[in-house]
Tab-separated table of C-alpha atoms in Angstrom:
chain	number	residue	atom	x	y	z
B	28	UNK	CA	13.396	-24.110	17.976
B	29	UNK	CA	11.195	-23.448	13.925
B	30	UNK	CA	10.074	-19.498	13.511
B	31	UNK	CA	6.557	-20.944	13.066
B	32	UNK	CA	7.200	-22.426	16.846
B	33	UNK	CA	8.203	-19.552	18.320
B	34	UNK	CA	6.069	-16.957	16.999
B	35	UNK	CA	3.316	-19.150	17.459
B	36	UNK	CA	0.693	-17.608	19.738
B	37	UNK	CA	1.282	-17.778	23.699
B	38	UNK	CA	-0.408	-16.142	26.735
B	39	UNK	CA	0.850	-16.179	29.160
B	40	UNK	CA	-1.439	-17.948	32.581
B	41	UNK	CA	-1.070	-17.777	36.421
B	42	UNK	CA	1.956	-19.929	37.094
B	43	UNK	CA	3.767	-17.466	34.661
B	44	UNK	CA	4.876	-20.621	32.352
B	45	UNK	CA	3.691	-20.296	28.285
B	46	UNK	CA	0.940	-22.006	27.263
B	47	UNK	CA	-0.237	-22.810	23.403
B	48	UNK	CA	-3.813	-20.781	22.148
B	49	UNK	CA	-5.582	-23.916	22.587
B	50	UNK	CA	-3.919	-25.267	26.167
B	51	UNK	CA	-4.841	-22.061	27.792
B	52	UNK	CA	-8.669	-21.788	26.453
B	53	UNK	CA	-8.969	-25.247	27.915
B	54	UNK	CA	-7.430	-24.777	30.858
B	55	UNK	CA	-9.681	-21.168	30.928
B	56	UNK	CA	-12.583	-23.503	30.116
B	57	UNK	CA	-12.317	-25.856	32.977
B	58	UNK	CA	-11.616	-22.883	35.019
B	59	UNK	CA	-14.612	-21.642	34.065
B	60	UNK	CA	-16.908	-25.119	34.492
B	61	UNK	CA	-15.470	-25.658	38.032
B	62	UNK	CA	-18.209	-25.209	40.507
B	63	UNK	CA	-17.701	-21.294	42.498
B	64	UNK	CA	-15.266	-20.462	39.302
B	65	UNK	CA	-14.292	-16.574	39.441
B	66	UNK	CA	-14.023	-16.790	35.822
B	67	UNK	CA	-17.675	-18.143	35.705
B	68	UNK	CA	-18.635	-15.134	38.210
B	69	UNK	CA	-16.778	-13.058	36.350
B	70	UNK	CA	-18.615	-14.036	32.800
B	71	UNK	CA	-21.669	-15.573	33.397
B	72	UNK	CA	-22.688	-16.530	30.386
B	73	UNK	CA	-20.362	-18.837	27.816
B	74	UNK	CA	-20.750	-16.019	25.014
B	75	UNK	CA	-19.468	-13.367	27.598
B	76	UNK	CA	-16.314	-16.212	28.144
B	77	UNK	CA	-15.379	-17.068	24.169
B	78	UNK	CA	-15.671	-13.358	23.695
B	79	UNK	CA	-13.562	-12.430	26.617
B	80	UNK	CA	-10.936	-15.249	26.204
B	81	UNK	CA	-11.106	-14.229	21.731
B	82	UNK	CA	-10.081	-10.273	22.793
B	83	UNK	CA	-6.952	-11.741	25.382
B	84	UNK	CA	-5.797	-14.229	22.352
B	85	UNK	CA	-6.017	-11.184	19.797
B	86	UNK	CA	-3.908	-9.357	21.874
B	87	UNK	CA	-1.142	-11.951	22.618
B	88	UNK	CA	-0.721	-12.882	18.630
B	89	UNK	CA	-0.084	-8.558	18.017
B	90	UNK	CA	2.132	-8.332	21.660
B	91	UNK	CA	3.971	-11.686	20.365
B	92	UNK	CA	4.708	-10.355	16.344
B	93	UNK	CA	5.218	-6.699	17.867
B	94	UNK	CA	8.236	-7.420	20.111
B	95	UNK	CA	9.426	-9.691	17.413
B	96	UNK	CA	9.281	-7.553	13.752
B	97	UNK	CA	12.672	-5.960	13.448
B	98	UNK	CA	12.891	-3.315	10.517
B	99	UNK	CA	16.311	-2.837	9.005
B	100	UNK	CA	17.476	0.401	6.883
B	101	UNK	CA	19.307	0.555	3.251
B	102	UNK	CA	22.608	2.002	4.111
B	103	UNK	CA	21.309	5.240	2.324
B	104	UNK	CA	23.105	7.189	5.400
B	105	UNK	CA	19.243	9.200	6.254
B	106	UNK	CA	18.166	7.979	9.535
B	107	UNK	CA	15.153	6.174	10.199
B	108	UNK	CA	12.647	8.582	11.229
B	109	UNK	CA	13.230	11.922	9.111
B	110	UNK	CA	10.030	13.279	7.634
B	111	UNK	CA	9.206	12.068	4.175
B	112	UNK	CA	5.623	14.238	4.166
B	113	UNK	CA	5.013	16.556	6.946
B	114	UNK	CA	1.280	17.749	7.542
B	115	UNK	CA	0.482	20.856	10.080
B	116	UNK	CA	-3.005	21.962	10.674
B	117	UNK	CA	-4.606	20.400	7.788
B	118	UNK	CA	-8.710	21.249	7.274
B	119	UNK	CA	-10.926	20.016	4.895
B	120	UNK	CA	-14.623	20.174	4.169
B	121	UNK	CA	-16.546	18.669	1.368
B	122	UNK	CA	-19.226	20.866	-0.152
B	123	UNK	CA	-20.574	18.230	-2.847
B	124	UNK	CA	-23.658	17.879	-1.122
B	125	UNK	CA	-23.386	20.469	0.973
B	126	UNK	CA	-20.394	22.078	3.427
B	127	UNK	CA	-19.142	18.807	5.969
B	128	UNK	CA	-16.326	18.831	7.603
B	129	UNK	CA	-13.941	16.494	6.888
B	130	UNK	CA	-10.755	16.748	9.126
B	131	UNK	CA	-9.874	19.141	11.776
B	132	UNK	CA	-6.699	20.437	12.128
B	133	UNK	CA	-4.746	16.917	11.692
B	134	UNK	CA	-0.941	17.109	12.119
B	135	UNK	CA	0.918	13.996	11.474
B	136	UNK	CA	4.270	12.691	9.484
B	137	UNK	CA	5.072	9.864	7.353
B	138	UNK	CA	9.429	9.661	8.554
B	139	UNK	CA	11.102	7.405	5.634
B	140	UNK	CA	11.609	3.881	6.212
B	141	UNK	CA	8.480	3.963	8.123
B	142	UNK	CA	5.094	2.222	7.663
B	143	UNK	CA	2.448	4.574	9.118
B	144	UNK	CA	-0.741	2.829	9.936
B	145	UNK	CA	-4.073	4.495	10.086
B	146	UNK	CA	-7.460	2.712	10.830
B	147	UNK	CA	-10.792	4.281	12.233
B	148	UNK	CA	-14.173	4.039	11.785
B	149	UNK	CA	-16.231	4.678	7.985
B	150	UNK	CA	-15.912	8.339	7.723
B	151	UNK	CA	-13.452	9.260	9.592
B	152	UNK	CA	-11.059	11.237	7.113
B	153	UNK	CA	-8.936	7.979	6.442
B	154	UNK	CA	-9.233	8.101	2.734
B	155	UNK	CA	-9.560	11.631	1.874
B	156	UNK	CA	-6.000	12.704	3.755
B	157	UNK	CA	-4.534	9.800	0.663
B	158	UNK	CA	-5.896	11.267	-1.475
B	159	UNK	CA	-4.916	15.256	-0.252
B	160	UNK	CA	-1.639	13.984	0.372
B	161	UNK	CA	-1.754	12.263	-3.075
B	162	UNK	CA	-3.002	15.992	-4.750
B	163	UNK	CA	-6.950	14.818	-5.461
B	164	UNK	CA	-7.655	17.264	-2.876
B	165	UNK	CA	-6.621	20.340	-1.995
B	166	UNK	CA	-6.580	21.254	1.842
B	167	UNK	CA	-8.793	24.553	2.823
B	168	UNK	CA	-6.134	25.216	5.539
B	169	UNK	CA	-3.155	24.912	6.733
B	170	UNK	CA	-0.210	22.755	4.893
B	171	UNK	CA	1.385	19.383	3.487
B	172	UNK	CA	5.495	19.734	2.538
B	173	UNK	CA	7.038	17.460	0.809
B	174	UNK	CA	10.749	16.911	2.279
B	175	UNK	CA	13.697	15.791	0.397
B	176	UNK	CA	17.238	13.945	0.618
B	177	UNK	CA	18.610	16.336	-1.540
B	178	UNK	CA	18.204	19.105	-3.760
B	179	UNK	CA	15.339	18.148	-6.078
B	180	UNK	CA	16.695	16.044	-9.637
B	181	UNK	CA	15.514	18.072	-12.315
B	182	UNK	CA	13.269	14.628	-14.126
B	183	UNK	CA	12.412	16.452	-16.652
B	184	UNK	CA	15.126	17.908	-17.720
B	185	UNK	CA	14.543	16.412	-21.399
B	186	UNK	CA	12.000	18.508	-21.568
B	187	UNK	CA	13.744	21.423	-21.526
B	188	UNK	CA	16.689	20.662	-23.545
B	189	UNK	CA	13.996	20.308	-26.404
B	190	UNK	CA	12.223	23.410	-25.646
B	191	UNK	CA	15.957	24.822	-25.869
B	192	UNK	CA	16.160	23.495	-29.497
B	193	UNK	CA	13.068	25.057	-30.277
B	194	UNK	CA	13.313	28.447	-29.081
B	195	UNK	CA	16.967	28.155	-31.019
B	196	UNK	CA	15.444	26.931	-34.236
B	197	UNK	CA	12.249	28.633	-34.013
B	198	UNK	CA	14.501	32.064	-34.144
B	199	UNK	CA	16.545	30.519	-37.047
B	200	UNK	CA	13.187	30.588	-38.355
B	201	UNK	CA	11.652	33.350	-37.983
B	202	UNK	CA	15.128	35.371	-39.204
B	203	UNK	CA	14.706	33.245	-42.040
B	204	UNK	CA	11.158	34.287	-42.927
B	205	UNK	CA	11.689	38.244	-42.421
B	206	UNK	CA	14.794	37.690	-44.714
B	207	UNK	CA	13.465	36.375	-47.507
B	208	UNK	CA	11.525	37.569	-50.668
B	209	UNK	CA	9.799	34.718	-51.526
B	210	UNK	CA	8.185	32.836	-47.749
B	211	UNK	CA	7.249	30.450	-49.599
B	212	UNK	CA	10.144	29.160	-50.553
B	213	UNK	CA	11.607	29.932	-47.144
B	214	UNK	CA	9.263	27.516	-45.571
B	215	UNK	CA	11.163	24.870	-46.621
B	216	UNK	CA	14.077	26.404	-45.224
B	217	UNK	CA	16.025	23.523	-42.897
B	218	UNK	CA	15.713	26.104	-40.281
B	219	UNK	CA	11.716	25.457	-40.128
B	220	UNK	CA	11.982	21.511	-41.017
B	221	UNK	CA	13.469	21.224	-37.787
B	222	UNK	CA	11.580	23.845	-35.819
B	223	UNK	CA	8.641	21.626	-37.345
B	224	UNK	CA	10.223	18.632	-35.837
B	225	UNK	CA	11.696	19.812	-32.407
B	226	UNK	CA	7.857	21.285	-31.876
B	227	UNK	CA	6.203	17.690	-32.675
B	228	UNK	CA	8.644	15.575	-30.614
B	229	UNK	CA	7.803	18.219	-27.927
B	230	UNK	CA	4.060	17.879	-27.952
B	231	UNK	CA	4.715	14.139	-27.427
B	232	UNK	CA	6.870	14.251	-24.930
B	233	UNK	CA	4.883	17.303	-22.535
B	234	UNK	CA	1.881	14.292	-23.817
B	235	UNK	CA	3.735	11.517	-22.408
B	236	UNK	CA	5.051	13.222	-18.719
B	237	UNK	CA	2.034	14.608	-17.922
B	238	UNK	CA	-0.518	11.768	-18.646
B	239	UNK	CA	1.628	8.727	-18.491
B	240	UNK	CA	0.274	8.197	-15.054
B	241	UNK	CA	-1.510	9.532	-12.486
B	242	UNK	CA	1.220	9.899	-9.988
B	243	UNK	CA	1.826	13.290	-8.286
B	244	UNK	CA	5.605	14.877	-8.304
B	245	UNK	CA	6.962	16.979	-5.853
B	246	UNK	CA	10.511	17.583	-6.257
B	247	UNK	CA	12.265	13.914	-5.838
B	248	UNK	CA	9.415	12.415	-4.164
B	249	UNK	CA	7.259	10.455	-6.607
B	250	UNK	CA	3.485	9.566	-4.648
B	251	UNK	CA	1.237	6.872	-5.986
B	252	UNK	CA	-2.729	6.468	-4.195
B	253	UNK	CA	-3.685	3.040	-4.103
B	254	UNK	CA	-6.909	2.875	-3.216
B	255	UNK	CA	-10.765	0.611	-2.997
B	256	UNK	CA	-12.725	3.762	-3.588
B	257	UNK	CA	-12.627	5.103	-7.258
B	258	UNK	CA	-8.891	4.386	-8.049
B	259	UNK	CA	-7.105	7.363	-10.413
B	260	UNK	CA	-4.758	4.972	-11.397
B	261	UNK	CA	-7.020	1.783	-12.034
B	262	UNK	CA	-8.168	2.601	-15.242
B	263	UNK	CA	-10.141	-0.607	-15.518
B	264	UNK	CA	-12.386	0.665	-18.652
B	265	UNK	CA	-10.381	-1.045	-21.503
B	266	UNK	CA	-11.010	-4.557	-20.395
B	267	UNK	CA	-9.330	-5.529	-23.666
B	268	UNK	CA	-5.877	-4.430	-22.588
B	269	UNK	CA	-3.306	-7.060	-21.771
B	270	UNK	CA	-2.968	-7.646	-18.497
B	271	UNK	CA	1.355	-7.028	-19.683
B	272	UNK	CA	0.846	-4.381	-21.198
B	273	UNK	CA	-1.559	-3.251	-17.621
B	274	UNK	CA	0.577	-3.955	-15.143
B	275	UNK	CA	3.835	-2.591	-16.928
B	276	UNK	CA	2.300	1.284	-18.365
B	277	UNK	CA	3.458	2.754	-15.451
B	278	UNK	CA	7.098	2.111	-15.490
B	279	UNK	CA	9.144	4.776	-15.819
B	280	UNK	CA	12.241	5.589	-18.350
B	281	UNK	CA	11.740	4.180	-21.276
B	282	UNK	CA	12.450	-0.219	-21.016
B	283	UNK	CA	12.073	-2.635	-23.480
B	284	UNK	CA	9.460	-5.254	-24.554
B	285	UNK	CA	11.509	-7.532	-21.968
B	286	UNK	CA	12.395	-5.530	-19.198
B	287	UNK	CA	8.031	-5.258	-19.139
B	288	UNK	CA	7.899	-8.924	-19.315
B	289	UNK	CA	10.645	-9.958	-16.316
B	290	UNK	CA	8.664	-6.858	-14.349
B	291	UNK	CA	4.833	-8.333	-14.659
B	292	UNK	CA	5.968	-11.367	-14.714
B	293	UNK	CA	7.877	-11.567	-11.085
B	294	UNK	CA	6.093	-8.907	-9.181
B	295	UNK	CA	2.705	-11.757	-10.712
B	296	UNK	CA	4.483	-14.723	-9.889
B	297	UNK	CA	5.765	-13.089	-6.279
B	298	UNK	CA	2.115	-12.315	-5.142
B	299	UNK	CA	1.276	-15.210	-6.765
B	300	UNK	CA	-1.305	-15.034	-9.036
B	301	UNK	CA	-2.785	-18.113	-11.042
B	302	UNK	CA	-5.806	-18.612	-13.121
B	303	UNK	CA	-8.537	-21.769	-12.157
B	304	UNK	CA	-10.365	-23.747	-14.141
B	305	UNK	CA	-14.120	-22.729	-13.652
B	306	UNK	CA	-15.252	-25.986	-13.623
B	307	UNK	CA	-13.160	-28.055	-11.595
B	308	UNK	CA	-10.995	-25.316	-9.982
B	309	UNK	CA	-7.660	-26.848	-10.910
B	310	UNK	CA	-4.948	-24.173	-11.565
B	311	UNK	CA	-4.413	-23.788	-15.037
B	312	UNK	CA	-0.424	-22.483	-16.320
B	313	UNK	CA	1.589	-20.091	-15.279
B	314	UNK	CA	2.245	-16.535	-15.625
B	315	UNK	CA	5.034	-16.321	-18.256
B	316	UNK	CA	2.563	-18.487	-20.604
B	317	UNK	CA	-0.408	-16.028	-19.509
B	318	UNK	CA	1.744	-13.185	-20.616
B	319	UNK	CA	2.875	-14.726	-23.739
B	320	UNK	CA	-0.682	-15.730	-24.656
B	321	UNK	CA	-2.001	-12.330	-23.733
B	322	UNK	CA	-4.314	-12.576	-20.773
B	323	UNK	CA	-6.123	-9.704	-20.478
B	324	UNK	CA	-7.958	-8.003	-17.753
B	325	UNK	CA	-11.730	-9.707	-18.798
B	326	UNK	CA	-10.510	-12.681	-18.842
B	327	UNK	CA	-9.581	-12.043	-15.041
B	328	UNK	CA	-11.556	-11.958	-11.755
B	329	UNK	CA	-12.632	-8.929	-9.641
B	330	UNK	CA	-10.246	-10.252	-7.076
B	331	UNK	CA	-7.254	-10.343	-9.622
B	332	UNK	CA	-8.036	-6.994	-11.332
B	333	UNK	CA	-7.878	-5.349	-7.759
B	334	UNK	CA	-4.328	-7.439	-7.279
B	335	UNK	CA	-2.898	-6.200	-11.192
B	336	UNK	CA	-4.195	-2.450	-10.095
B	337	UNK	CA	-1.807	-3.118	-7.097
B	338	UNK	CA	1.261	-4.213	-9.272
B	339	UNK	CA	0.566	-1.732	-11.220
B	340	UNK	CA	0.792	1.097	-9.082
B	341	UNK	CA	4.614	-0.484	-7.357
B	342	UNK	CA	5.736	-0.738	-10.907
B	343	UNK	CA	5.297	2.696	-11.674
B	344	UNK	CA	8.624	3.023	-8.671
B	345	UNK	CA	6.974	5.297	-6.248
B	346	UNK	CA	8.473	6.728	-3.365
B	347	UNK	CA	5.403	7.928	-0.968
B	348	UNK	CA	2.814	4.800	-0.978
B	349	UNK	CA	-0.588	5.769	-0.032
B	350	UNK	CA	-1.886	2.402	0.606
B	351	UNK	CA	-5.861	2.546	1.070
B	352	UNK	CA	-7.337	-0.671	2.288
B	353	UNK	CA	-5.630	-2.060	-0.499
B	354	UNK	CA	-6.235	-6.347	0.735
B	355	UNK	CA	-9.650	-5.673	0.857
B	356	UNK	CA	-10.432	-7.328	-1.356
B	357	UNK	CA	-7.725	-10.093	-1.099
B	358	UNK	CA	-7.281	-13.613	0.405
B	359	UNK	CA	-5.264	-14.913	3.606
B	360	UNK	CA	-2.682	-16.219	0.682
B	361	UNK	CA	-2.258	-12.958	-1.273
B	362	UNK	CA	-2.401	-10.946	1.361
B	363	UNK	CA	0.771	-12.519	3.018
B	364	UNK	CA	2.765	-11.640	-0.567
B	365	UNK	CA	1.534	-8.739	-0.306
B	366	UNK	CA	2.918	-7.624	2.439
B	367	UNK	CA	6.054	-9.798	2.141
B	368	UNK	CA	6.392	-7.430	-0.924
B	369	UNK	CA	5.456	-3.716	0.895
B	370	UNK	CA	8.499	-5.054	3.782
B	371	UNK	CA	11.049	-5.011	1.024
B	372	UNK	CA	10.201	-2.348	-0.764
B	373	UNK	CA	10.730	-0.441	2.234
B	374	UNK	CA	13.432	-2.367	3.426
B	375	UNK	CA	15.684	-2.441	0.499
B	376	UNK	CA	15.303	2.072	0.302
B	377	UNK	CA	12.918	1.235	-2.951
B	378	UNK	CA	9.840	3.036	-1.194
B	379	UNK	CA	10.593	6.041	1.676
B	380	UNK	CA	7.132	6.020	2.913
B	381	UNK	CA	4.347	3.834	3.198
B	382	UNK	CA	0.995	5.008	4.466
B	383	UNK	CA	-1.128	2.253	4.947
B	384	UNK	CA	-4.766	2.658	6.009
B	385	UNK	CA	-6.647	-0.248	6.723
B	386	UNK	CA	-9.517	-0.702	9.079
B	387	UNK	CA	-8.564	-4.307	9.355
B	388	UNK	CA	-6.169	-4.589	12.431
B	389	UNK	CA	-4.702	-7.729	11.347
B	390	UNK	CA	-1.815	-6.547	8.613
B	391	UNK	CA	-0.414	-3.863	11.269
B	392	UNK	CA	2.045	-5.911	13.478
B	393	UNK	CA	3.822	-7.642	10.366
B	394	UNK	CA	3.792	-4.049	8.586
B	395	UNK	CA	3.601	-0.638	10.562
B	396	UNK	CA	5.666	0.535	12.780
B	397	UNK	CA	3.343	3.750	14.604
B	398	UNK	CA	-0.156	3.577	13.975
B	399	UNK	CA	-2.767	6.241	14.799
B	400	UNK	CA	-6.459	6.198	14.812
B	401	UNK	CA	-8.062	8.303	13.615
B	402	UNK	CA	-11.686	9.372	14.388
B	403	UNK	CA	-14.556	11.729	13.552
B	404	UNK	CA	-11.612	14.076	11.566
B	405	UNK	CA	-9.171	14.244	14.086
B	406	UNK	CA	-6.077	11.660	14.894
B	407	UNK	CA	-7.406	11.122	18.832
B	408	UNK	CA	-4.574	9.094	19.392
B	409	UNK	CA	-0.867	7.378	17.802
B	410	UNK	CA	1.736	5.286	18.995
B	411	UNK	CA	3.633	1.980	18.844
B	412	UNK	CA	1.403	-0.580	17.579
B	413	UNK	CA	1.752	-2.229	20.471
B	414	UNK	CA	0.487	-0.033	22.736
B	415	UNK	CA	-2.182	0.761	20.119
B	416	UNK	CA	-3.264	-2.857	19.504
B	417	UNK	CA	-3.538	-3.682	23.519
B	418	UNK	CA	-3.683	-0.899	25.578
B	419	UNK	CA	-4.790	2.130	23.506
B	420	UNK	CA	-5.540	4.685	26.090
B	421	UNK	CA	-8.304	6.702	23.954
B	422	UNK	CA	-11.694	5.835	24.765
B	423	UNK	CA	-12.593	5.358	20.894
B	424	UNK	CA	-9.609	3.817	20.349
B	425	UNK	CA	-10.064	1.209	22.997
B	426	UNK	CA	-13.551	0.666	21.308
B	427	UNK	CA	-12.627	0.263	18.062
B	428	UNK	CA	-10.151	-2.277	19.330
B	429	UNK	CA	-12.353	-4.311	21.743
B	430	UNK	CA	-15.124	-4.587	18.085
B	431	UNK	CA	-12.478	-6.003	16.133
B	432	UNK	CA	-10.871	-8.669	18.821
B	433	UNK	CA	-14.739	-9.701	18.821
B	434	UNK	CA	-15.264	-10.181	15.329
B	435	UNK	CA	-12.193	-11.821	14.904
B	436	UNK	CA	-12.950	-14.952	16.417
B	437	UNK	CA	-9.473	-16.324	18.498
B	438	UNK	CA	-7.854	-13.767	16.825
B	439	UNK	CA	-8.245	-16.660	13.554
B	440	UNK	CA	-7.306	-14.108	10.962
B	441	UNK	CA	-4.262	-12.871	12.243
B	442	UNK	CA	-2.830	-15.989	13.288
B	443	UNK	CA	-2.980	-17.342	9.546
B	444	UNK	CA	-1.352	-14.049	8.342
B	445	UNK	CA	1.388	-14.453	10.621
B	446	UNK	CA	1.191	-18.355	9.675
B	447	UNK	CA	1.375	-17.124	6.009
B	448	UNK	CA	3.959	-14.871	6.244
B	449	UNK	CA	6.374	-16.540	8.005
B	450	UNK	CA	5.960	-19.917	5.387
B	451	UNK	CA	5.452	-17.946	2.491
B	452	UNK	CA	9.003	-15.089	2.939
B	453	UNK	CA	12.023	-16.928	1.714
B	454	UNK	CA	9.601	-17.899	-1.926
B	455	UNK	CA	8.877	-14.693	-2.530
B	456	UNK	CA	11.951	-13.416	-1.793
B	457	UNK	CA	13.897	-15.435	-4.189
B	458	UNK	CA	11.860	-14.932	-7.352
B	459	UNK	CA	12.020	-10.791	-6.254
B	460	UNK	CA	15.858	-11.183	-6.569
B	461	UNK	CA	15.721	-12.502	-10.033
B	462	UNK	CA	13.978	-9.436	-11.808
B	463	UNK	CA	16.917	-7.653	-9.061
B	464	UNK	CA	19.973	-9.617	-10.618
């Protein structure tokens, strides 16, 4: 039996035999139309029956995917589940439009090798938590702790080296100036010239170090916030910037032009980036052509700009990714590819942990290990994906999950995402392997 058939949405009927979704719904509808049916007594209207069947199908899909999906950790000697970021008693109050309490004593952990899914109503405080972890906001009370696998690396060692050399050169230059009879002649001495050169070099390194990326760096942890709201790393102001330069601008180190081109090409191909003729709707060219001809952001659609922004953040090689509604403007095809890409980065050890925030529950069974539900600034329930999506204990969580099932009829979005992930995974991983090798 193929993977697609094995993971096909199924529901267990009263006989105990597995039946396909379509057959199960047909059987229930037939039962409902039978005179004296208990099902009709429980659901007197067709709308009520359809809503009930939709909820059951959605639960069935979530259960199947959660049970079948397994995660592996890169063999780095670190046990899965070790804390990477810990929030303890975090509270935050907005003061811009009057004092409004947003978070109330939030306690949570982002663990190594895991994706923590977070969902909740609007203004529950989800984005605020992400911004606090990213350092965009500062908590009123409580603590946010970043745990290290090993002692922090000297990420700015080159700055210290240049700084030490500058101090030494300045000392020699000052000595020469004090000893010289004519200070004007001493200005041309090797020590003074070396001091000027080193000073300019240090200033350049400092500017590059602190302005190249909006990421928060804590020890060895590099934190990137990818959000649909006021994205700090989006930088869409320069619409004339080439897509190649935009996607690779935050790549760490001193990448060569060839490395930047390969990075951009592989990321864009893996996500299925494609331009289309506005008149006929037919695809035009390929990623290699776009990069060669200098495609700019101005020539991209809103959705394509969002894709480029997400890839830009991933190209910066973060260890902690705060993904806030990053799939909200993407179609099912691109969502599936991005899900596969995020899974691969985590499973291969390139990402330590992900906080995945979404109002849409469909992606959680594919990518999340745990779920947490935020309600009015407090975490009211946390647990395995299957439990919170099929049998939540908290009343607020149950209401949210129930409403979500009703607005996604028959779990069609979830089924489409599942089928696309299964179908596209080999292709996406093959493309990514080109960059890794």
